[in-house]
Amino acid sequence: MRYFPAFLDLQSAPTLIVGGGEIAARKLVLLSQAGASVTVVSPRASAGISGRAKEGGLRWLARRFEPADVAGMRIVIAATGDRDVNTAVARAAREAGIPVNVVDDAALSTFIVPAIVERSPLVIAISSGGVAPMLATRVRDLIENLLDESWGRLALFAERWRARIRAGIADLAARRRFYDWLLDGPAAALVRAGREGEADRILGERMTAVSPPTGSVTLVGAGPGDPELLTLRALHALQAADVILVDRLVSPQVLTRARRDAEVIDVGKTPGGHGARQERINRMLVAEARRGRRVVRLKGGDPFVFGRGGEELEYLQRHGIAFEVVPGVTAALACAAYAGIPLTHRDHAQGLQFVTAHCRESIDAIDWTGLARAGQTLAFYMGIAELDAIRDRLTTAGLSPATPVALVENGTCENQRVVVTELADLPGAAHRHSVGSPSMLFVGDVAAFATKLHWFGAAPVVESSPQVSTPASRAA
Ligand code: SAH
């Protein structure tokens, strides 16, 4: 580490800015926000600076820099754009033992100014040690996105309660748990939603409650595989988790974004039949939450789309466990996007249906006549074992055997494969190319767009070259 990071208390401190342009004005704003008493030395000054000087917000000496100007200053910033002047400022400050920063010149500086993310009173400073300012800016942007404006409110809220919490909860471990609850639980959510009064109330209740804190469960959609498709909220939940219960379909890349010391439990491999497995997962969720842990239940795609998310929440509710839900990008949307299939299109599809063809019994419960209606796109989940049945039922219900279909296997992942053919050939094409699970099946005119709008991964395999029919060609 080349530089020692620190935050300076500059309340009422005499500070010097040499220079009167835009950059100097920006430094002035920051120093003023920090409560410094600023002197600007520059023959000319921008309107912002001269205006503030007139209002009495700073002292402006409208002349050239003289070495004696640094006397008594706590810090000095040179922002003149003139290397000779900057060098003179740096020398004078160094000789007087005063920290000096020359804008964009680490060699002349004795301190550097970090990129900051300000969520006052929370301030995050980022520095690449002057080596790669662009990188620092990039990191700042990432953090900007990660921490929205509400973090400042939350910090003020925590500050307001700090003394009372310290007095009320003597045990350090208990206090830490309380803060975990405060920052990740319902009180924080209320503060973020601008409902501080309610947050105060539940915090007060919590302080007086004798029972140990209960955790909560956040049901999180992990998206289809590509971790870049996680929502920011999903990322926050993953980074706050004590324990994460994951399904088989969640990609390992997504888990690399989770908090490093979170315990990860793969419930996709839990032994037992489907029902037994689900019952065990439900019980684990409740048990982990009752231990006071922050539990993330991570599911592929969206938790409410063929993901049994609703059933798990009903169970939690029956057992008095608080929960939240974070939506995810469901496989139909993600696979269509990454395969170049517009799910609706003014000329081809006015509607979209999500269908599951999971098992024999449910297949006859489906309204095939409704699905076979023209002008819509069908997105089948878990259909790969039932392709014969899907083709037969749809054609019997009146859908043309020439309707384009696309299979998207491992959508959004590096090994994504897309096979395009027509409905009559669906089981045959899947068999010839050994298309396996997980795969989405798209049925409808728009499926043919994969042949021309593909942009991600390997080019699609096109079997019976279905045409994208335009209104003109259809009329012909
Ligand atoms: N809740 C999930 C769906 C769970 S059902 C969601 O919203 O996406 C599991 C089915 O989703 C799989 O059988 C497959 O049809 C589909 N699926 C999930 N991830 C997929 C992926 N990366 N590529 C293709 N299909 C996927």
Short mmCIF file of C-alpha atoms and ligand atoms in Angstrom, two decimals:
data_model
loop_
_atom_site.label_atom_id
_atom_site.label_comp_id
_atom_site.label_asym_id
_atom_site.label_seq_id
_atom_site.Cartn_x
_atom_site.Cartn_y
_atom_site.Cartn_z
CA MET A 1 0.00 0.00 0.00
CA ARG A 2 1.65 3.20 -1.18
CA TYR A 3 -0.67 5.73 0.55
CA PHE A 4 -2.15 5.78 4.02
CA PRO A 5 -5.93 6.24 3.85
CA ALA A 6 -7.45 8.70 6.34
CA PHE A 7 -10.33 11.15 6.71
CA LEU A 8 -9.37 14.67 7.79
CA ASP A 9 -11.40 16.81 10.14
CA LEU A 10 -11.29 20.21 8.44
CA GLN A 11 -14.09 21.96 10.37
CA SER A 12 -13.11 25.66 10.35
CA ALA A 13 -9.58 24.75 9.32
CA PRO A 14 -7.72 27.27 7.14
CA THR A 15 -7.16 25.67 3.74
CA LEU A 16 -5.68 27.05 0.56
CA ILE A 17 -6.68 26.51 -3.06
CA VAL A 18 -4.36 27.98 -5.67
CA GLY A 19 -6.21 28.40 -8.96
CA GLY A 20 -9.58 29.81 -9.95
CA GLY A 21 -10.91 27.57 -12.74
CA GLU A 22 -13.45 24.75 -12.92
CA ILE A 23 -11.31 22.20 -11.10
CA ALA A 24 -10.52 24.65 -8.34
CA ALA A 25 -14.24 25.36 -8.04
CA ARG A 26 -14.96 21.64 -7.62
CA LYS A 27 -12.34 21.31 -4.88
CA LEU A 28 -13.86 24.37 -3.25
CA VAL A 29 -17.25 22.68 -3.11
CA LEU A 30 -15.82 19.59 -1.41
CA LEU A 31 -13.77 21.59 1.09
CA SER A 32 -16.77 23.76 1.91
CA GLN A 33 -18.91 20.66 2.44
CA ALA A 34 -16.28 19.48 4.90
CA GLY A 35 -16.63 22.80 6.75
CA ALA A 36 -13.18 24.16 5.87
CA SER A 37 -12.40 27.86 5.84
CA VAL A 38 -11.08 28.32 2.32
CA THR A 39 -8.74 30.90 0.84
CA VAL A 40 -8.46 31.01 -2.96
CA VAL A 41 -5.42 32.61 -4.57
CA SER A 42 -5.78 33.35 -8.27
CA PRO A 43 -5.63 36.48 -10.44
CA ARG A 44 -8.88 35.41 -12.07
CA ALA A 45 -11.70 33.24 -10.77
CA SER A 46 -14.77 31.50 -12.16
CA ALA A 47 -18.16 33.01 -11.48
CA GLY A 48 -18.84 30.34 -8.86
CA ILE A 49 -15.76 31.27 -6.86
CA SER A 50 -16.09 35.04 -7.14
CA GLY A 51 -19.78 34.78 -6.30
CA ARG A 52 -19.09 32.81 -3.14
CA ALA A 53 -16.35 35.26 -2.20
CA LYS A 54 -18.86 38.12 -2.44
CA GLU A 55 -21.29 36.25 -0.20
CA GLY A 56 -18.48 35.86 2.32
CA GLY A 57 -18.24 32.08 1.87
CA LEU A 58 -14.50 32.27 1.25
CA ARG A 59 -11.55 34.60 1.02
CA TRP A 60 -10.38 35.33 -2.53
CA LEU A 61 -6.98 36.94 -3.05
CA ALA A 62 -7.06 38.17 -6.65
CA ARG A 63 -3.36 38.00 -7.37
CA ARG A 64 -0.59 35.55 -8.19
CA PHE A 65 0.53 32.93 -5.66
CA GLU A 66 3.29 33.85 -3.22
CA PRO A 67 5.07 31.22 -1.10
CA ALA A 68 4.01 33.02 2.08
CA ASP A 69 0.37 32.16 1.23
CA VAL A 70 0.80 28.65 2.61
CA ALA A 71 1.59 29.90 6.11
CA GLY A 72 -0.79 28.56 8.72
CA MET A 73 -2.75 26.39 6.27
CA ARG A 74 -3.86 22.89 7.27
CA ILE A 75 -3.78 21.63 3.68
CA VAL A 76 -2.99 23.14 0.29
CA ILE A 77 -4.42 22.25 -3.12
CA ALA A 78 -2.83 23.44 -6.35
CA ALA A 79 -5.25 23.46 -9.27
CA THR A 80 -3.82 26.04 -11.66
CA GLY A 81 -3.07 23.94 -14.74
CA ASP A 82 0.27 25.82 -14.87
CA ARG A 83 3.10 23.46 -14.03
CA ASP A 84 5.48 26.22 -12.88
CA VAL A 85 2.95 27.68 -10.46
CA ASN A 86 1.96 24.21 -9.26
CA THR A 87 5.62 23.37 -8.64
CA ALA A 88 6.11 26.55 -6.67
CA VAL A 89 3.02 25.81 -4.55
CA ALA A 90 4.18 22.25 -3.92
CA ARG A 91 7.65 23.42 -2.91
CA ALA A 92 6.37 26.08 -0.53
CA ALA A 93 3.98 23.64 1.14
CA ARG A 94 6.58 20.91 1.47
CA GLU A 95 9.04 23.32 3.01
CA ALA A 96 6.43 24.40 5.54
CA GLY A 97 5.53 20.76 6.25
CA ILE A 98 1.96 21.25 5.02
CA PRO A 99 0.23 18.44 3.10
CA VAL A 100 -0.20 19.45 -0.54
CA ASN A 101 -2.14 18.01 -3.42
CA VAL A 102 -1.41 19.05 -6.99
CA VAL A 103 -4.36 18.05 -9.14
CA ASP A 104 -3.47 15.22 -11.53
CA ASP A 105 0.17 15.25 -10.44
CA ALA A 106 0.94 12.57 -7.89
CA ALA A 107 4.68 13.27 -8.16
CA LEU A 108 4.32 16.83 -6.87
CA SER A 109 1.74 15.87 -4.22
CA THR A 110 2.22 14.67 -0.67
CA PHE A 111 -1.39 13.49 -0.52
CA ILE A 112 -3.88 12.40 -3.12
CA VAL A 113 -7.62 12.96 -3.19
CA PRO A 114 -9.68 9.79 -3.61
CA ALA A 115 -12.72 9.24 -5.79
CA ILE A 116 -15.69 9.28 -3.44
CA VAL A 117 -19.16 7.91 -3.12
CA GLU A 118 -21.05 10.18 -0.79
CA ARG A 119 -24.00 8.91 1.19
CA SER A 120 -23.47 11.32 4.04
CA PRO A 121 -22.68 10.64 6.80
CA LEU A 122 -21.36 7.57 5.01
CA VAL A 123 -18.47 8.41 2.68
CA ILE A 124 -16.57 5.81 0.69
CA ALA A 125 -13.18 6.82 -0.62
CA ILE A 126 -11.47 4.92 -3.44
CA SER A 127 -7.94 5.26 -4.62
CA SER A 128 -5.70 3.41 -7.03
CA GLY A 129 -2.71 5.12 -5.42
CA GLY A 130 -2.55 7.51 -8.38
CA VAL A 131 -1.70 4.57 -10.67
CA ALA A 132 -4.99 4.06 -12.53
CA PRO A 133 -7.51 6.83 -11.86
CA MET A 134 -9.88 5.38 -14.48
CA LEU A 135 -10.00 2.14 -12.55
CA ALA A 136 -10.81 3.99 -9.34
CA THR A 137 -13.59 5.82 -11.17
CA ARG A 138 -14.93 2.50 -12.40
CA VAL A 139 -14.93 1.05 -8.90
CA ARG A 140 -16.70 4.17 -7.71
CA ASP A 141 -19.42 3.65 -10.31
CA LEU A 142 -19.87 0.05 -9.19
CA ILE A 143 -20.22 1.12 -5.58
CA GLU A 144 -22.54 3.98 -6.56
CA ASN A 145 -24.86 1.37 -8.02
CA LEU A 146 -24.51 -0.97 -5.10
CA LEU A 147 -25.34 1.60 -2.43
CA ASP A 148 -28.31 3.75 -3.28
CA GLU A 149 -29.15 7.09 -1.65
CA SER A 150 -31.01 5.40 1.18
CA TRP A 151 -27.75 4.30 2.81
CA GLY A 152 -27.17 7.83 4.03
CA ARG A 153 -30.59 7.90 5.65
CA LEU A 154 -29.89 4.53 7.18
CA ALA A 155 -26.57 5.72 8.61
CA LEU A 156 -28.25 8.77 10.17
CA PHE A 157 -30.95 6.54 11.59
CA ALA A 158 -28.36 4.20 13.12
CA GLU A 159 -26.49 7.19 14.55
CA ARG A 160 -29.67 8.46 16.18
CA TRP A 161 -30.16 5.12 17.95
CA ARG A 162 -26.53 4.41 18.71
CA ALA A 163 -26.37 5.62 22.31
CA ARG A 164 -29.63 3.93 23.25
CA ILE A 165 -28.54 0.64 21.70
CA ARG A 166 -25.21 0.80 23.50
CA ALA A 167 -26.94 1.46 26.80
CA GLY A 168 -29.68 -1.08 26.24
CA ILE A 169 -27.70 -4.06 24.98
CA ALA A 170 -24.59 -4.55 27.05
CA ASP A 171 -23.40 -7.80 25.53
CA LEU A 172 -21.19 -7.13 22.50
CA ALA A 173 -22.23 -10.22 20.52
CA ALA A 174 -25.88 -9.48 21.17
CA ARG A 175 -25.33 -5.90 20.09
CA ARG A 176 -23.70 -7.02 16.89
CA ARG A 177 -26.65 -9.30 16.18
CA PHE A 178 -28.97 -6.42 16.88
CA TYR A 179 -27.12 -4.25 14.38
CA ASP A 180 -27.31 -7.04 11.80
CA TRP A 181 -31.03 -7.09 12.31
CA LEU A 182 -31.21 -3.30 12.21
CA LEU A 183 -29.27 -2.97 8.96
CA ASP A 184 -30.72 -5.92 7.07
CA GLY A 185 -34.16 -6.34 8.51
CA PRO A 186 -37.53 -4.64 8.38
CA ALA A 187 -36.39 -1.48 10.20
CA ALA A 188 -33.90 -0.71 7.45
CA ALA A 189 -36.53 -1.42 4.82
CA LEU A 190 -38.83 1.09 6.50
CA VAL A 191 -36.11 3.75 6.69
CA ARG A 192 -35.38 3.18 3.02
CA ALA A 193 -39.04 3.56 2.22
CA GLY A 194 -39.06 6.90 4.06
CA ARG A 195 -41.12 5.53 6.97
CA GLU A 196 -38.80 6.43 9.83
CA GLY A 197 -41.58 6.75 12.38
CA GLU A 198 -42.53 3.12 11.94
CA ALA A 199 -38.89 2.12 11.95
CA ASP A 200 -38.44 3.87 15.29
CA ARG A 201 -41.43 2.04 16.65
CA ILE A 202 -40.32 -1.47 15.70
CA LEU A 203 -36.79 -0.72 16.82
CA GLY A 204 -38.09 0.37 20.20
CA GLU A 205 -40.16 -2.79 20.49
CA ARG A 206 -37.22 -4.89 19.49
CA MET A 207 -35.00 -3.26 22.11
CA THR A 208 -37.41 -4.15 24.87
CA ALA A 209 -38.21 -7.63 23.61
CA VAL A 210 -36.45 -10.29 25.61
CA SER A 211 -36.69 -13.07 23.04
CA PRO A 212 -33.61 -13.73 20.94
CA PRO A 213 -33.71 -12.20 17.47
CA THR A 214 -35.28 -14.30 14.75
CA GLY A 215 -33.80 -14.22 11.32
CA SER A 216 -35.67 -13.86 8.12
CA VAL A 217 -35.75 -15.53 4.76
CA THR A 218 -35.20 -13.75 1.48
CA LEU A 219 -36.44 -15.67 -1.50
CA VAL A 220 -34.15 -14.64 -4.32
CA GLY A 221 -34.33 -15.24 -8.05
CA ALA A 222 -30.84 -16.05 -9.31
CA GLY A 223 -31.70 -15.65 -12.99
CA PRO A 224 -30.88 -18.26 -15.61
CA GLY A 225 -27.10 -18.59 -15.24
CA ASP A 226 -25.23 -15.50 -16.35
CA PRO A 227 -24.42 -13.75 -13.03
CA GLU A 228 -24.62 -10.36 -14.75
CA LEU A 229 -28.37 -10.92 -14.87
CA LEU A 230 -28.69 -10.81 -11.09
CA THR A 231 -30.64 -7.79 -9.91
CA LEU A 232 -28.90 -5.33 -7.60
CA ARG A 233 -31.29 -6.35 -4.89
CA ALA A 234 -30.40 -10.01 -5.34
CA LEU A 235 -26.76 -9.04 -5.04
CA HIS A 236 -27.41 -7.14 -1.81
CA ALA A 237 -29.26 -10.13 -0.37
CA LEU A 238 -26.47 -12.53 -1.36
CA GLN A 239 -23.90 -10.27 0.22
CA ALA A 240 -25.82 -10.02 3.48
CA ALA A 241 -26.59 -13.73 3.80
CA ASP A 242 -25.44 -15.97 6.63
CA VAL A 243 -26.68 -19.07 4.89
CA ILE A 244 -27.81 -19.74 1.33
CA LEU A 245 -29.99 -22.67 0.33
CA VAL A 246 -29.49 -23.30 -3.37
CA ASP A 247 -31.21 -25.29 -6.03
CA ARG A 248 -29.50 -27.44 -8.58
CA LEU A 249 -30.26 -24.99 -11.39
CA VAL A 250 -28.37 -22.07 -9.87
CA SER A 251 -25.09 -21.52 -11.67
CA PRO A 252 -21.82 -21.66 -9.70
CA GLN A 253 -20.87 -18.27 -11.14
CA VAL A 254 -23.81 -16.70 -9.35
CA LEU A 255 -22.57 -18.11 -6.05
CA THR A 256 -19.19 -16.43 -6.48
CA ARG A 257 -21.05 -13.15 -5.95
CA ALA A 258 -22.26 -14.18 -2.50
CA ARG A 259 -20.71 -13.13 0.79
CA ARG A 260 -17.55 -15.12 1.18
CA ASP A 261 -18.24 -16.53 4.61
CA ALA A 262 -21.87 -17.39 3.94
CA GLU A 263 -22.64 -21.08 4.37
CA VAL A 264 -23.92 -22.57 1.13
CA ILE A 265 -26.23 -25.56 1.34
CA ASP A 266 -27.02 -27.38 -1.89
CA VAL A 267 -30.58 -28.57 -1.41
CA GLY A 268 -30.80 -29.80 -4.99
CA LYS A 269 -28.99 -32.91 -3.86
CA THR A 270 -31.01 -33.55 -0.73
CA PRO A 271 -32.02 -37.22 -0.80
CA GLY A 272 -35.63 -38.34 -0.92
CA GLY A 273 -38.48 -38.05 -3.37
CA HIS A 274 -39.71 -34.69 -4.58
CA GLY A 275 -42.25 -34.20 -1.80
CA ALA A 276 -39.90 -35.35 0.96
CA ARG A 277 -37.21 -33.06 -0.38
CA GLN A 278 -39.49 -30.03 -0.39
CA GLU A 279 -40.65 -30.76 3.13
CA ARG A 280 -37.04 -30.96 4.26
CA ILE A 281 -36.17 -27.66 2.59
CA ASN A 282 -39.14 -25.99 4.27
CA ARG A 283 -38.03 -27.25 7.66
CA MET A 284 -34.44 -26.15 7.07
CA LEU A 285 -35.58 -22.63 6.16
CA VAL A 286 -37.52 -22.29 9.38
CA ALA A 287 -34.75 -23.82 11.50
CA GLU A 288 -32.06 -21.55 10.07
CA ALA A 289 -34.21 -18.43 10.48
CA ARG A 290 -35.01 -19.38 14.08
CA ARG A 291 -31.29 -19.52 14.79
CA GLY A 292 -31.34 -15.79 14.03
CA ARG A 293 -29.57 -16.15 10.72
CA ARG A 294 -30.19 -14.23 7.53
CA VAL A 295 -31.31 -16.91 5.17
CA VAL A 296 -31.31 -16.61 1.40
CA ARG A 297 -33.34 -19.13 -0.51
CA LEU A 298 -31.83 -18.95 -3.97
CA LYS A 299 -33.74 -20.29 -6.93
CA GLY A 300 -33.02 -20.42 -10.63
CA GLY A 301 -34.73 -17.80 -12.78
CA ASP A 302 -37.62 -16.21 -10.93
CA PRO A 303 -38.82 -17.81 -7.69
CA PHE A 304 -42.47 -17.36 -8.56
CA VAL A 305 -42.29 -18.91 -12.02
CA PHE A 306 -42.47 -22.71 -11.77
CA GLY A 307 -40.27 -22.48 -8.72
CA ARG A 308 -42.55 -23.44 -5.81
CA GLY A 309 -41.68 -20.11 -4.22
CA GLY A 310 -45.27 -19.57 -3.18
CA GLU A 311 -45.43 -22.88 -1.31
CA GLU A 312 -42.26 -22.11 0.62
CA LEU A 313 -43.56 -18.71 1.66
CA GLU A 314 -46.87 -20.18 2.83
CA TYR A 315 -44.91 -22.55 5.03
CA LEU A 316 -42.77 -19.72 6.42
CA GLN A 317 -45.86 -17.68 7.11
CA ARG A 318 -47.49 -20.54 9.00
CA HIS A 319 -44.38 -20.68 11.17
CA GLY A 320 -44.19 -16.94 11.79
CA ILE A 321 -40.96 -16.30 9.86
CA ALA A 322 -40.60 -12.94 8.12
CA PHE A 323 -39.76 -13.03 4.43
CA GLU A 324 -39.01 -10.91 1.38
CA VAL A 325 -39.01 -11.78 -2.31
CA VAL A 326 -36.51 -10.63 -4.92
CA PRO A 327 -37.60 -11.37 -8.48
CA GLY A 328 -35.20 -12.85 -10.98
CA VAL A 329 -34.97 -12.95 -14.74
CA THR A 330 -36.98 -15.99 -15.66
CA ALA A 331 -35.63 -18.53 -18.18
CA ALA A 332 -38.20 -17.65 -20.83
CA LEU A 333 -37.16 -14.00 -20.94
CA ALA A 334 -33.45 -14.66 -20.59
CA CYS A 335 -33.23 -17.50 -23.10
CA ALA A 336 -35.31 -15.59 -25.64
CA ALA A 337 -33.09 -12.52 -25.27
CA TYR A 338 -29.85 -14.48 -25.53
CA ALA A 339 -31.15 -16.45 -28.53
CA GLY A 340 -32.42 -13.41 -30.44
CA ILE A 341 -36.10 -14.38 -30.16
CA PRO A 342 -38.41 -11.40 -29.62
CA LEU A 343 -41.21 -12.92 -27.56
CA THR A 344 -43.76 -10.53 -28.95
CA HIS A 345 -43.62 -8.82 -32.32
CA ARG A 346 -46.17 -6.54 -33.89
CA ASP A 347 -46.36 -8.73 -37.00
CA HIS A 348 -46.13 -12.17 -35.42
CA ALA A 349 -47.12 -12.51 -31.80
CA GLN A 350 -49.50 -10.44 -29.72
CA GLY A 351 -49.37 -12.64 -26.66
CA LEU A 352 -47.09 -14.88 -24.66
CA GLN A 353 -47.82 -17.90 -22.49
CA PHE A 354 -45.54 -19.55 -19.95
CA VAL A 355 -46.33 -23.25 -19.85
CA THR A 356 -44.90 -26.22 -18.01
CA ALA A 357 -45.20 -29.70 -19.39
CA HIS A 358 -43.61 -31.35 -16.44
CA CYS A 359 -45.28 -34.69 -16.08
CA ARG A 360 -47.80 -36.97 -17.73
CA GLU A 361 -50.72 -36.15 -15.45
CA SER A 362 -50.39 -32.42 -15.87
CA ILE A 363 -50.04 -32.62 -19.62
CA ASP A 364 -53.71 -33.43 -20.08
CA ALA A 365 -54.70 -30.68 -17.71
CA ILE A 366 -53.33 -28.14 -20.17
CA ASP A 367 -55.74 -26.21 -22.40
CA TRP A 368 -54.14 -27.21 -25.72
CA THR A 369 -56.82 -25.52 -27.80
CA GLY A 370 -56.04 -22.26 -26.05
CA LEU A 371 -52.32 -22.77 -26.67
CA ALA A 372 -52.83 -23.59 -30.34
CA ARG A 373 -54.52 -20.26 -31.03
CA ALA A 374 -52.70 -18.18 -33.65
CA GLY A 375 -50.69 -15.05 -32.96
CA GLN A 376 -48.99 -16.01 -29.72
CA THR A 377 -45.68 -17.32 -28.48
CA LEU A 378 -45.51 -20.34 -26.20
CA ALA A 379 -42.61 -20.67 -23.78
CA PHE A 380 -42.37 -24.19 -22.39
CA TYR A 381 -40.44 -24.92 -19.21
CA MET A 382 -39.32 -28.44 -18.29
CA GLY A 383 -40.60 -29.69 -21.60
CA ILE A 384 -37.61 -31.63 -22.83
CA ALA A 385 -38.96 -35.07 -21.83
CA GLU A 386 -42.36 -34.38 -23.36
CA LEU A 387 -41.57 -33.11 -26.83
CA ASP A 388 -43.57 -35.83 -28.63
CA ALA A 389 -46.61 -35.08 -26.51
CA ILE A 390 -46.23 -31.34 -27.01
CA ARG A 391 -46.02 -31.69 -30.79
CA ASP A 392 -48.94 -34.14 -30.98
CA ARG A 393 -51.26 -32.19 -28.69
CA LEU A 394 -50.54 -28.86 -30.41
CA THR A 395 -51.02 -30.19 -33.95
CA THR A 396 -54.18 -32.06 -32.94
CA ALA A 397 -55.47 -28.81 -31.48
CA GLY A 398 -54.92 -27.16 -34.87
CA LEU A 399 -51.47 -25.56 -34.79
CA SER A 400 -49.68 -25.89 -38.12
CA PRO A 401 -46.93 -28.57 -38.19
CA ALA A 402 -44.81 -25.95 -40.02
CA THR A 403 -44.85 -23.55 -37.02
CA PRO A 404 -41.29 -22.54 -36.15
CA VAL A 405 -39.89 -23.84 -32.85
CA ALA A 406 -36.61 -23.18 -31.05
CA LEU A 407 -34.91 -25.10 -28.27
CA VAL A 408 -32.49 -23.12 -26.12
CA GLU A 409 -30.26 -25.30 -23.98
CA ASN A 410 -28.19 -23.79 -21.12
CA GLY A 411 -29.43 -20.35 -22.05
CA THR A 412 -27.18 -17.37 -21.18
CA CYS A 413 -24.33 -19.72 -20.25
CA GLU A 414 -21.10 -20.16 -22.19
CA ASN A 415 -22.31 -23.49 -23.54
CA GLN A 416 -25.66 -22.17 -24.76
CA ARG A 417 -27.03 -24.07 -27.77
CA VAL A 418 -29.97 -23.16 -29.94
CA VAL A 419 -31.75 -25.53 -32.32
CA VAL A 420 -34.37 -24.14 -34.69
CA THR A 421 -36.78 -26.31 -36.64
CA GLU A 422 -40.51 -26.66 -37.23
CA LEU A 423 -43.07 -28.20 -34.93
CA ALA A 424 -43.41 -31.49 -36.89
CA ASP A 425 -39.68 -32.13 -36.50
CA LEU A 426 -39.39 -31.06 -32.83
CA PRO A 427 -38.73 -34.43 -31.16
CA GLY A 428 -36.54 -35.54 -34.08
CA ALA A 429 -34.30 -32.47 -34.01
CA ALA A 430 -33.96 -32.62 -30.22
CA HIS A 431 -32.95 -36.25 -30.49
CA ARG A 432 -30.47 -35.74 -33.36
CA HIS A 433 -28.70 -32.97 -31.43
CA SER A 434 -29.07 -34.61 -28.00
CA VAL A 435 -30.66 -31.51 -26.54
CA GLY A 436 -30.82 -31.99 -22.76
CA SER A 437 -31.91 -30.22 -19.63
CA PRO A 438 -32.16 -27.37 -18.82
CA SER A 439 -33.80 -26.19 -22.03
CA MET A 440 -36.52 -23.78 -22.95
CA LEU A 441 -38.80 -24.52 -25.85
CA PHE A 442 -40.29 -21.65 -27.82
CA VAL A 443 -43.18 -22.31 -30.19
CA GLY A 444 -44.46 -19.68 -32.62
CA ASP A 445 -43.44 -17.59 -35.60
CA VAL A 446 -40.98 -15.57 -33.53
CA ALA A 447 -38.87 -18.71 -32.87
CA ALA A 448 -37.51 -18.36 -36.42
CA PHE A 449 -35.94 -15.01 -35.53
CA ALA A 450 -33.17 -16.94 -33.78
CA THR A 451 -31.79 -17.65 -37.25
CA LYS A 452 -31.28 -13.97 -38.00
CA LEU A 453 -31.06 -12.10 -34.69
CA HIS A 454 -28.68 -14.42 -32.84
CA TRP A 455 -25.84 -12.54 -31.18
CA PHE A 456 -24.70 -14.66 -28.26
CA GLY A 457 -22.65 -17.87 -28.22
CA ALA A 458 -22.64 -20.43 -31.01
CA ALA A 459 -24.77 -19.79 -34.09
CA PRO A 460 -28.06 -21.67 -33.98
CA VAL A 461 -28.42 -25.05 -35.64
CA VAL A 462 -31.14 -24.63 -38.24
CA GLU A 463 -32.92 -27.82 -39.28
CA SER A 464 -35.82 -27.23 -41.69
CA SER A 465 -34.95 -23.54 -42.21
CA PRO A 466 -38.27 -22.09 -41.16
CA GLN A 467 -38.77 -18.66 -42.64
CA VAL A 468 -39.61 -15.56 -40.71
CA SER A 469 -42.81 -14.74 -42.48
CA THR A 470 -43.47 -11.08 -43.01
CA PRO A 471 -47.01 -9.78 -43.41
CA ALA A 472 -46.26 -9.32 -47.13
CA SER A 473 -45.05 -12.87 -47.68
CA ARG A 474 -48.00 -14.25 -45.75
CA ALA A 475 -50.45 -12.30 -47.87
CA ALA A 476 -48.77 -13.60 -51.05
N1 SAH B 1 -37.97 -20.62 -11.78
C1 SAH B 1 -37.28 -20.92 -13.00
C2 SAH B 1 -37.84 -22.12 -13.71
C3 SAH B 1 -37.71 -23.41 -12.96
S1 SAH B 1 -38.31 -24.77 -13.86
C4 SAH B 1 -37.31 -19.70 -13.91
O1 SAH B 1 -38.02 -18.74 -13.64
O2 SAH B 1 -36.57 -19.69 -14.90
C5 SAH B 1 -36.84 -25.35 -14.60
C6 SAH B 1 -36.90 -25.16 -16.08
O3 SAH B 1 -36.52 -23.83 -16.40
C7 SAH B 1 -35.92 -26.00 -16.85
O4 SAH B 1 -36.42 -27.30 -17.05
C8 SAH B 1 -35.84 -25.23 -18.14
O5 SAH B 1 -36.95 -25.45 -18.94
C9 SAH B 1 -35.88 -23.81 -17.66
N2 SAH B 1 -34.54 -23.24 -17.49
C10 SAH B 1 -34.00 -22.75 -16.36
N3 SAH B 1 -32.76 -22.26 -16.59
C11 SAH B 1 -32.52 -22.45 -17.90
C12 SAH B 1 -31.43 -22.14 -18.77
N4 SAH B 1 -30.32 -21.54 -18.32
N5 SAH B 1 -31.54 -22.47 -20.07
C13 SAH B 1 -32.66 -23.06 -20.53
N6 SAH B 1 -33.70 -23.37 -19.78
C14 SAH B 1 -33.64 -23.06 -18.48
#
